[in-house]
mmCIF file of C-alpha atoms in Angstrom:
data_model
loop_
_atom_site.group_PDB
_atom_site.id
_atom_site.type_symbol
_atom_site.label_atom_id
_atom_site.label_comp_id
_atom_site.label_asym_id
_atom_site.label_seq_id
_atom_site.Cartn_x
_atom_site.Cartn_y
_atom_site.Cartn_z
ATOM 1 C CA UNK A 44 -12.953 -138.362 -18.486
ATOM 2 C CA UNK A 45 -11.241 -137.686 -21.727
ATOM 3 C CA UNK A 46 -9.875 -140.289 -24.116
ATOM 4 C CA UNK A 47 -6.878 -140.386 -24.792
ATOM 5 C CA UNK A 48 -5.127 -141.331 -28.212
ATOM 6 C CA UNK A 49 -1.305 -141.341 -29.133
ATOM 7 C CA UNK A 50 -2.080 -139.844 -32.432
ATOM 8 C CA UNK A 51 -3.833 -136.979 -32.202
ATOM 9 C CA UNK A 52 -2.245 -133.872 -33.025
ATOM 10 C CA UNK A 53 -3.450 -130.158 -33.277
ATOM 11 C CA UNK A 54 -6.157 -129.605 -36.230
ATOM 12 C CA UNK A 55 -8.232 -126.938 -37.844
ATOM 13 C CA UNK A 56 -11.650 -127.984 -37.254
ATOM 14 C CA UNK A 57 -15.311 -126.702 -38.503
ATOM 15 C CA UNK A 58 -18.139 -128.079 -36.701
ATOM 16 C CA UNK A 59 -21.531 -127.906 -38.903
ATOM 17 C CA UNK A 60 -25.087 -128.642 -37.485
ATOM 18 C CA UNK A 61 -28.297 -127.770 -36.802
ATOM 19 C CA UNK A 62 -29.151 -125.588 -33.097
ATOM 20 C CA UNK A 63 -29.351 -127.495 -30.513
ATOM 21 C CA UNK A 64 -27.038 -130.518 -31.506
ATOM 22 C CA UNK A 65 -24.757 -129.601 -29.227
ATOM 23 C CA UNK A 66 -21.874 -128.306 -30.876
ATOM 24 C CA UNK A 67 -20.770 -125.840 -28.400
ATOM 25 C CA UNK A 68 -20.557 -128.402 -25.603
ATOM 26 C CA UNK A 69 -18.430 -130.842 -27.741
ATOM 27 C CA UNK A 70 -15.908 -127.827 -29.129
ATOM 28 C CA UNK A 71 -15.190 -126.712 -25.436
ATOM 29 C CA UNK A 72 -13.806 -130.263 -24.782
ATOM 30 C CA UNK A 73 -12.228 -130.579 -28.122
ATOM 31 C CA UNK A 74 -10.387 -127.558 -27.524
ATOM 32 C CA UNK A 75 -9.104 -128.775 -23.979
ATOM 33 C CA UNK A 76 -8.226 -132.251 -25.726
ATOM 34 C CA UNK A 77 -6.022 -130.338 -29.010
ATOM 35 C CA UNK A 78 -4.907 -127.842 -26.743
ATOM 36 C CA UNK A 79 -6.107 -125.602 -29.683
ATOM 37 C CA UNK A 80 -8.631 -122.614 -29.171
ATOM 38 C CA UNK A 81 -12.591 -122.608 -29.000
ATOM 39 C CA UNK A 82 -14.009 -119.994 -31.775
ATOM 40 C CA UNK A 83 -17.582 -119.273 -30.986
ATOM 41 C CA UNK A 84 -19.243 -116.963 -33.705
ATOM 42 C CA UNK A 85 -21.836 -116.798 -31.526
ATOM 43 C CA UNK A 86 -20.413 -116.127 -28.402
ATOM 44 C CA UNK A 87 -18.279 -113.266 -30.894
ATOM 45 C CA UNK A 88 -21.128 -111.874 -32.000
ATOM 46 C CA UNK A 89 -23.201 -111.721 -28.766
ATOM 47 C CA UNK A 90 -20.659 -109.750 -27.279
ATOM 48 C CA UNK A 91 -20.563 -107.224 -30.495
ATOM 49 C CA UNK A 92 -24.085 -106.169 -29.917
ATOM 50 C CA UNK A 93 -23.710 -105.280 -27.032
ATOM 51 C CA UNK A 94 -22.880 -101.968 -28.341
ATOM 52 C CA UNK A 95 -25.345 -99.320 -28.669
ATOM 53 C CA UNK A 96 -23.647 -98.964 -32.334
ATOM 54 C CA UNK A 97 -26.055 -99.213 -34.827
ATOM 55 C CA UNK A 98 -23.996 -102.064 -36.610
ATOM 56 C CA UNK A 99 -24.670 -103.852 -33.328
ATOM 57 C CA UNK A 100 -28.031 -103.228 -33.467
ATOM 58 C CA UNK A 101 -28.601 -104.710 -36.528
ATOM 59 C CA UNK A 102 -26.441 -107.254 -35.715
ATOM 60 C CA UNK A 103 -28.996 -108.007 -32.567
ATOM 61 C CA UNK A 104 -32.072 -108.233 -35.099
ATOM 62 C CA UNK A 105 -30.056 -111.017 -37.149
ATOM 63 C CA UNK A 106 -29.332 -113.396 -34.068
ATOM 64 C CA UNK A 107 -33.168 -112.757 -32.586
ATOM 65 C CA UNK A 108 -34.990 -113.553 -35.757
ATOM 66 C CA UNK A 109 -32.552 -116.477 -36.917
ATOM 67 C CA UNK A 110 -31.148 -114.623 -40.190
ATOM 68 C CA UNK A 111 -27.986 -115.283 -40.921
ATOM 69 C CA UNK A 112 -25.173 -112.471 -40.066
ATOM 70 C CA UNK A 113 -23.946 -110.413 -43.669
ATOM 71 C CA UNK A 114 -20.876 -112.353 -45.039
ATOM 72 C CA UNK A 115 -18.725 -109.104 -44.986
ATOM 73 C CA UNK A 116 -19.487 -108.823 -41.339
ATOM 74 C CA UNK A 117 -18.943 -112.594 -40.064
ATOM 75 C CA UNK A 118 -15.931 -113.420 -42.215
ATOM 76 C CA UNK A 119 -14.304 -110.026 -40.869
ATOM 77 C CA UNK A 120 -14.515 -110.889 -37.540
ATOM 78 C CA UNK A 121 -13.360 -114.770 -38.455
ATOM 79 C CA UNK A 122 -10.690 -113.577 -40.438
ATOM 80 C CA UNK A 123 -9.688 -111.041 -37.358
ATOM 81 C CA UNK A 124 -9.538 -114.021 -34.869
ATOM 82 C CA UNK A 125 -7.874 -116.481 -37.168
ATOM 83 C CA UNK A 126 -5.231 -114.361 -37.377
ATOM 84 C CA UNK A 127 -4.189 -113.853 -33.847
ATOM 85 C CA UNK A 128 -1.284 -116.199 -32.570
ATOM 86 C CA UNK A 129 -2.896 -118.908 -30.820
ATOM 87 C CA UNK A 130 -4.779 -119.915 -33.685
ATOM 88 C CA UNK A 131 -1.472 -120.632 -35.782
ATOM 89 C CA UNK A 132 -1.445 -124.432 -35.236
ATOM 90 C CA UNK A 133 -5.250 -125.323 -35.231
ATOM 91 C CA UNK A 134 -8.313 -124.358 -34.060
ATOM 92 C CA UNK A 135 -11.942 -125.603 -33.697
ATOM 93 C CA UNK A 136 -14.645 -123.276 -35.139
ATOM 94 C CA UNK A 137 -18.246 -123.285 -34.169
ATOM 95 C CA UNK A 138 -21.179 -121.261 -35.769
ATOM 96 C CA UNK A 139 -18.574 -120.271 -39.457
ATOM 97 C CA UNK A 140 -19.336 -121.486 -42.171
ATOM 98 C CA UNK A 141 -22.876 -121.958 -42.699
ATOM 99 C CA UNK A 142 -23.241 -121.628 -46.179
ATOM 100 C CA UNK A 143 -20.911 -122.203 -49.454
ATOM 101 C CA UNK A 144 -19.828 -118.926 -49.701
ATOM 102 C CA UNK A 145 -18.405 -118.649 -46.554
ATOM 103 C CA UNK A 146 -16.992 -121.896 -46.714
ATOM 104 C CA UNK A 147 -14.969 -120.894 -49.768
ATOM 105 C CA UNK A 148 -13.990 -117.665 -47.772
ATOM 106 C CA UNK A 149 -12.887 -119.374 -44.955
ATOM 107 C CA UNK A 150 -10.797 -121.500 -47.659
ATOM 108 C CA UNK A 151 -9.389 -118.421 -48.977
ATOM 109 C CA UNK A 152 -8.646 -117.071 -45.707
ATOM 110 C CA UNK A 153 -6.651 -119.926 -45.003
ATOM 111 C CA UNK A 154 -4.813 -120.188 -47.589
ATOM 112 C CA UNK A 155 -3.759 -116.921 -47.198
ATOM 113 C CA UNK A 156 -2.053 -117.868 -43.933
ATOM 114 C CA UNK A 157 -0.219 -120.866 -45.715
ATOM 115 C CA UNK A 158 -2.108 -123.551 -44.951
ATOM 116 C CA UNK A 159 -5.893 -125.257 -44.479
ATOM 117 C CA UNK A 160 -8.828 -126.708 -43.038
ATOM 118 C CA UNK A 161 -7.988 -130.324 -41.551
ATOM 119 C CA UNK A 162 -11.641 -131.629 -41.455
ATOM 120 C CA UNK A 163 -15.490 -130.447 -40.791
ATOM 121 C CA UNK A 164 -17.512 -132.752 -38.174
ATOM 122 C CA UNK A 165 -21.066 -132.519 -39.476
ATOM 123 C CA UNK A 166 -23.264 -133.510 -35.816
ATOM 124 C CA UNK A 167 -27.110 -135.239 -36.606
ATOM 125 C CA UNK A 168 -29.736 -134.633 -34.755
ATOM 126 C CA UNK A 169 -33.696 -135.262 -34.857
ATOM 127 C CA UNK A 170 -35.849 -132.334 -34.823
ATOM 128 C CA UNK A 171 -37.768 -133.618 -31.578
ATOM 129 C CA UNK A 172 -34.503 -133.519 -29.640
ATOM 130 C CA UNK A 173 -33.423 -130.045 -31.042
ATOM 131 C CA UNK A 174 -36.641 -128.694 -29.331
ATOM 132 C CA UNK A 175 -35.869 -130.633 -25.999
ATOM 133 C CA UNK A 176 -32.716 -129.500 -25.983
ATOM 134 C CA UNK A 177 -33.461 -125.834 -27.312
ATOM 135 C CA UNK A 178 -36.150 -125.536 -24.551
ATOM 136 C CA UNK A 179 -33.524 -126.650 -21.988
ATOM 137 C CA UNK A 180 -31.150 -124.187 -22.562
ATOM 138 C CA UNK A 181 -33.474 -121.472 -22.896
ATOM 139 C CA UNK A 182 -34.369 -122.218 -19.348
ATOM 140 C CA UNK A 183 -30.946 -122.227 -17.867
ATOM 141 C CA UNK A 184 -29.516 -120.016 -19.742
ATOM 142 C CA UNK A 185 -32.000 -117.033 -20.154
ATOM 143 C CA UNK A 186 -31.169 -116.662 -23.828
ATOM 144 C CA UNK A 187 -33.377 -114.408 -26.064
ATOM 145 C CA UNK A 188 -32.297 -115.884 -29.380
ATOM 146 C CA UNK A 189 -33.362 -119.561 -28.116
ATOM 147 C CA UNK A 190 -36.948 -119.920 -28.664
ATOM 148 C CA UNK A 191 -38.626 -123.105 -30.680
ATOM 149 C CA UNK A 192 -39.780 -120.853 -33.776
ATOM 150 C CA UNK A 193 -36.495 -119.432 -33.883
ATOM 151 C CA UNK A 194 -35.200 -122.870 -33.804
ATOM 152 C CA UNK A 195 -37.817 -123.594 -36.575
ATOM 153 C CA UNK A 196 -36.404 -120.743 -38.517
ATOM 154 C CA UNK A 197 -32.425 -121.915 -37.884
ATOM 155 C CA UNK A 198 -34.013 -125.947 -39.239
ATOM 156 C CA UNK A 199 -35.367 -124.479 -42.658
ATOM 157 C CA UNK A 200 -32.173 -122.424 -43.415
ATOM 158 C CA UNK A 201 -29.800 -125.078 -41.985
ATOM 159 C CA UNK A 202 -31.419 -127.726 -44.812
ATOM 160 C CA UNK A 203 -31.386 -125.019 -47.551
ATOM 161 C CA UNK A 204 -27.798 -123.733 -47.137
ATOM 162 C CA UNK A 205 -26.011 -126.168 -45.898
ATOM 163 C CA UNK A 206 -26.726 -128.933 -48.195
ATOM 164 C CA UNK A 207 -24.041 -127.576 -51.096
ATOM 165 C CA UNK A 208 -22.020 -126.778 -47.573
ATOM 166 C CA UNK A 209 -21.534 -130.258 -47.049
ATOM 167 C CA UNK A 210 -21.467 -131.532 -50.253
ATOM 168 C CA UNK A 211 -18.044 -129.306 -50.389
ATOM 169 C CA UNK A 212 -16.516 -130.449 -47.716
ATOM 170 C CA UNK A 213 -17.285 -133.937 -48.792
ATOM 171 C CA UNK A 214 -15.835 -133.578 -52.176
ATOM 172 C CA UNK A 215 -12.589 -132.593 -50.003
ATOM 173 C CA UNK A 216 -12.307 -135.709 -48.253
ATOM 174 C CA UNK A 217 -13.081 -133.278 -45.052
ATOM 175 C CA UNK A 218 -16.367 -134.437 -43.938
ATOM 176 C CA UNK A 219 -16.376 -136.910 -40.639
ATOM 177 C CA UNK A 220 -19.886 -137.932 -39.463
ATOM 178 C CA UNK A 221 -20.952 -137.291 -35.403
ATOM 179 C CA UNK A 222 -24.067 -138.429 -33.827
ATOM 180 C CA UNK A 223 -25.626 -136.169 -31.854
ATOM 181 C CA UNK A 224 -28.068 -139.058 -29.978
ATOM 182 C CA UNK A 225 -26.336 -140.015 -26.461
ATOM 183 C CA UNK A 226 -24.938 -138.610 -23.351
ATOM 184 C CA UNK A 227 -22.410 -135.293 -24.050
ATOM 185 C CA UNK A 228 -19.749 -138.282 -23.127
ATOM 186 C CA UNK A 229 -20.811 -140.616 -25.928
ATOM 187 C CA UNK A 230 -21.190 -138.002 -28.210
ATOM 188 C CA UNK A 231 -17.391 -136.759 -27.081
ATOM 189 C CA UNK A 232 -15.433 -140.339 -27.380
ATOM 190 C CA UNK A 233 -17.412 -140.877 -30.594
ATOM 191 C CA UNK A 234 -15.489 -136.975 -31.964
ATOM 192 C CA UNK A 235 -12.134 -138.090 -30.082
ATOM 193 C CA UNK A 236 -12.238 -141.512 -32.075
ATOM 194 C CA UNK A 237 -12.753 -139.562 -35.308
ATOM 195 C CA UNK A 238 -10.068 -137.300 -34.609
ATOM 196 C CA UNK A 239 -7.391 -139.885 -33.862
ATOM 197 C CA UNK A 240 -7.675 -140.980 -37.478
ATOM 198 C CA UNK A 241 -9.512 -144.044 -36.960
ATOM 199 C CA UNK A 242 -11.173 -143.650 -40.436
ATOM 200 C CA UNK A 243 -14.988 -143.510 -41.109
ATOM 201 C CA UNK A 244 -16.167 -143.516 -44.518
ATOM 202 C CA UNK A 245 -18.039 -140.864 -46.382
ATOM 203 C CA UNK A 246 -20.928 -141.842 -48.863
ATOM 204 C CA UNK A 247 -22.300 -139.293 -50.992
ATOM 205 C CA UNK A 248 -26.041 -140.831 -50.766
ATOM 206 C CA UNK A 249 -28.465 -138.362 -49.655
ATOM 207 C CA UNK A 250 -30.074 -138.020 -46.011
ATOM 208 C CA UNK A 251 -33.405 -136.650 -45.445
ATOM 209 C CA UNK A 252 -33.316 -132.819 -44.458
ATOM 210 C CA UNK A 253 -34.425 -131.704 -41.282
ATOM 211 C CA UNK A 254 -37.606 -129.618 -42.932
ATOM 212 C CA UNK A 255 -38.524 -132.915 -43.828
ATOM 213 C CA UNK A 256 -38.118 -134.611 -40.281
ATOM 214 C CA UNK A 257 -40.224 -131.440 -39.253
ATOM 215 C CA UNK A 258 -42.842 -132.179 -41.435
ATOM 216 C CA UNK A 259 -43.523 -135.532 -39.696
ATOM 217 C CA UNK A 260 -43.771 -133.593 -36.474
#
């Protein structure tokens, strides 16, 4: 069952974590709840390399070894998407930005099109649950890209590029703070409370990285 708020309104929405803290789950009902779409970067570029194209190909070798996709590649195919019709009024993307650069592209982007992001919901997670929950979906979901040292490999680079990520959005006033602990159903009223403007502060004090929580494993 969804909430249900009288305020909430159509947003643009980034959603920022590490793998396996659920972020795809959560934008599929955010998108039902807005009415707004789901962008999947993932999902985009899964369906890219397909192609026996040798961008796609290389493309392939990013997502199974955990690099990170070229910024002239990703932000075309953002930029592509954004621009189609139903994205006019908001959107919720998953997987874009993951580092400064692209957030300040994605900025650009939108500014472009008259307007701008509405807020970023940065999700928490342990490292223990990320390979529960990686584990889990590799099992139901057959996925060649979900393995625990590629998960390992996603950790490091998530605490080394999206530190200053963060630390942009919070300068904006953008940043809202999700829990990733709890059923998909806490984790979901927890997003739809943020989103109907009940306000949770932002503090700029430091959290421990992931590579360090890994470090303790």
């Amino acid at each position: 069952m969804q909430p249900h708020f009288q305020n909430l309104r159509k947003k643009k929405i980034v959603l920022i974590g590490p793998p396996g803290a659920g972020k795809g789950t959560q934008a599929v009902r955010i998108s039902e709840l807005l009415q707004i779409p789901h962008i999947s970067t993932g999902n985009m570029l899964r369906e890219f390399v397909k192609t026996s194209e040798p961008p796609g190909a290389h493309l392939k070798s990013c997502l199974e070894s955990g690099r990170l996709v070229p910024d002239e590649t990703i932000v075309e195919i953002v930029n592509q998407r954004l621009s189609q019709e139903d994205c006019r009024e908001g959107f919720v993307l998953d997987g874009f930005p993951r580092t400064l650069p692209q957030a300040e592209m994605l900025d650009l982007i939108l500014k472009h099109k008259h307007t701008e992001l509405d807020c970023c919901l940065s999700f928490s997670i342990d490292f223990e649950e990320v390979v529960k929950r990686i584990y889990h979906r590799s099992q139901c979901e057959l996925r060649s890209d979900d393995t625990v040292e590629i998960a390992q490999e996603r950790m490091r680079q998530f605490d080394r590029l999206t530190a200053p990520l963060l630390e942009y959005y919070r300068e904006q006033g953008k940043i809202l703070e999700v829990s990733s602990i709890g059923s998909v159903d806490e984790v979901f009223t927890e997003i739809a409370d943020l989103l109907g403007n009940r306000q949770q502060p932002t503090f700029n004090t430091p959290k421990p990285s992931h590579s360090q929580k890994l470090s303790k494993c």
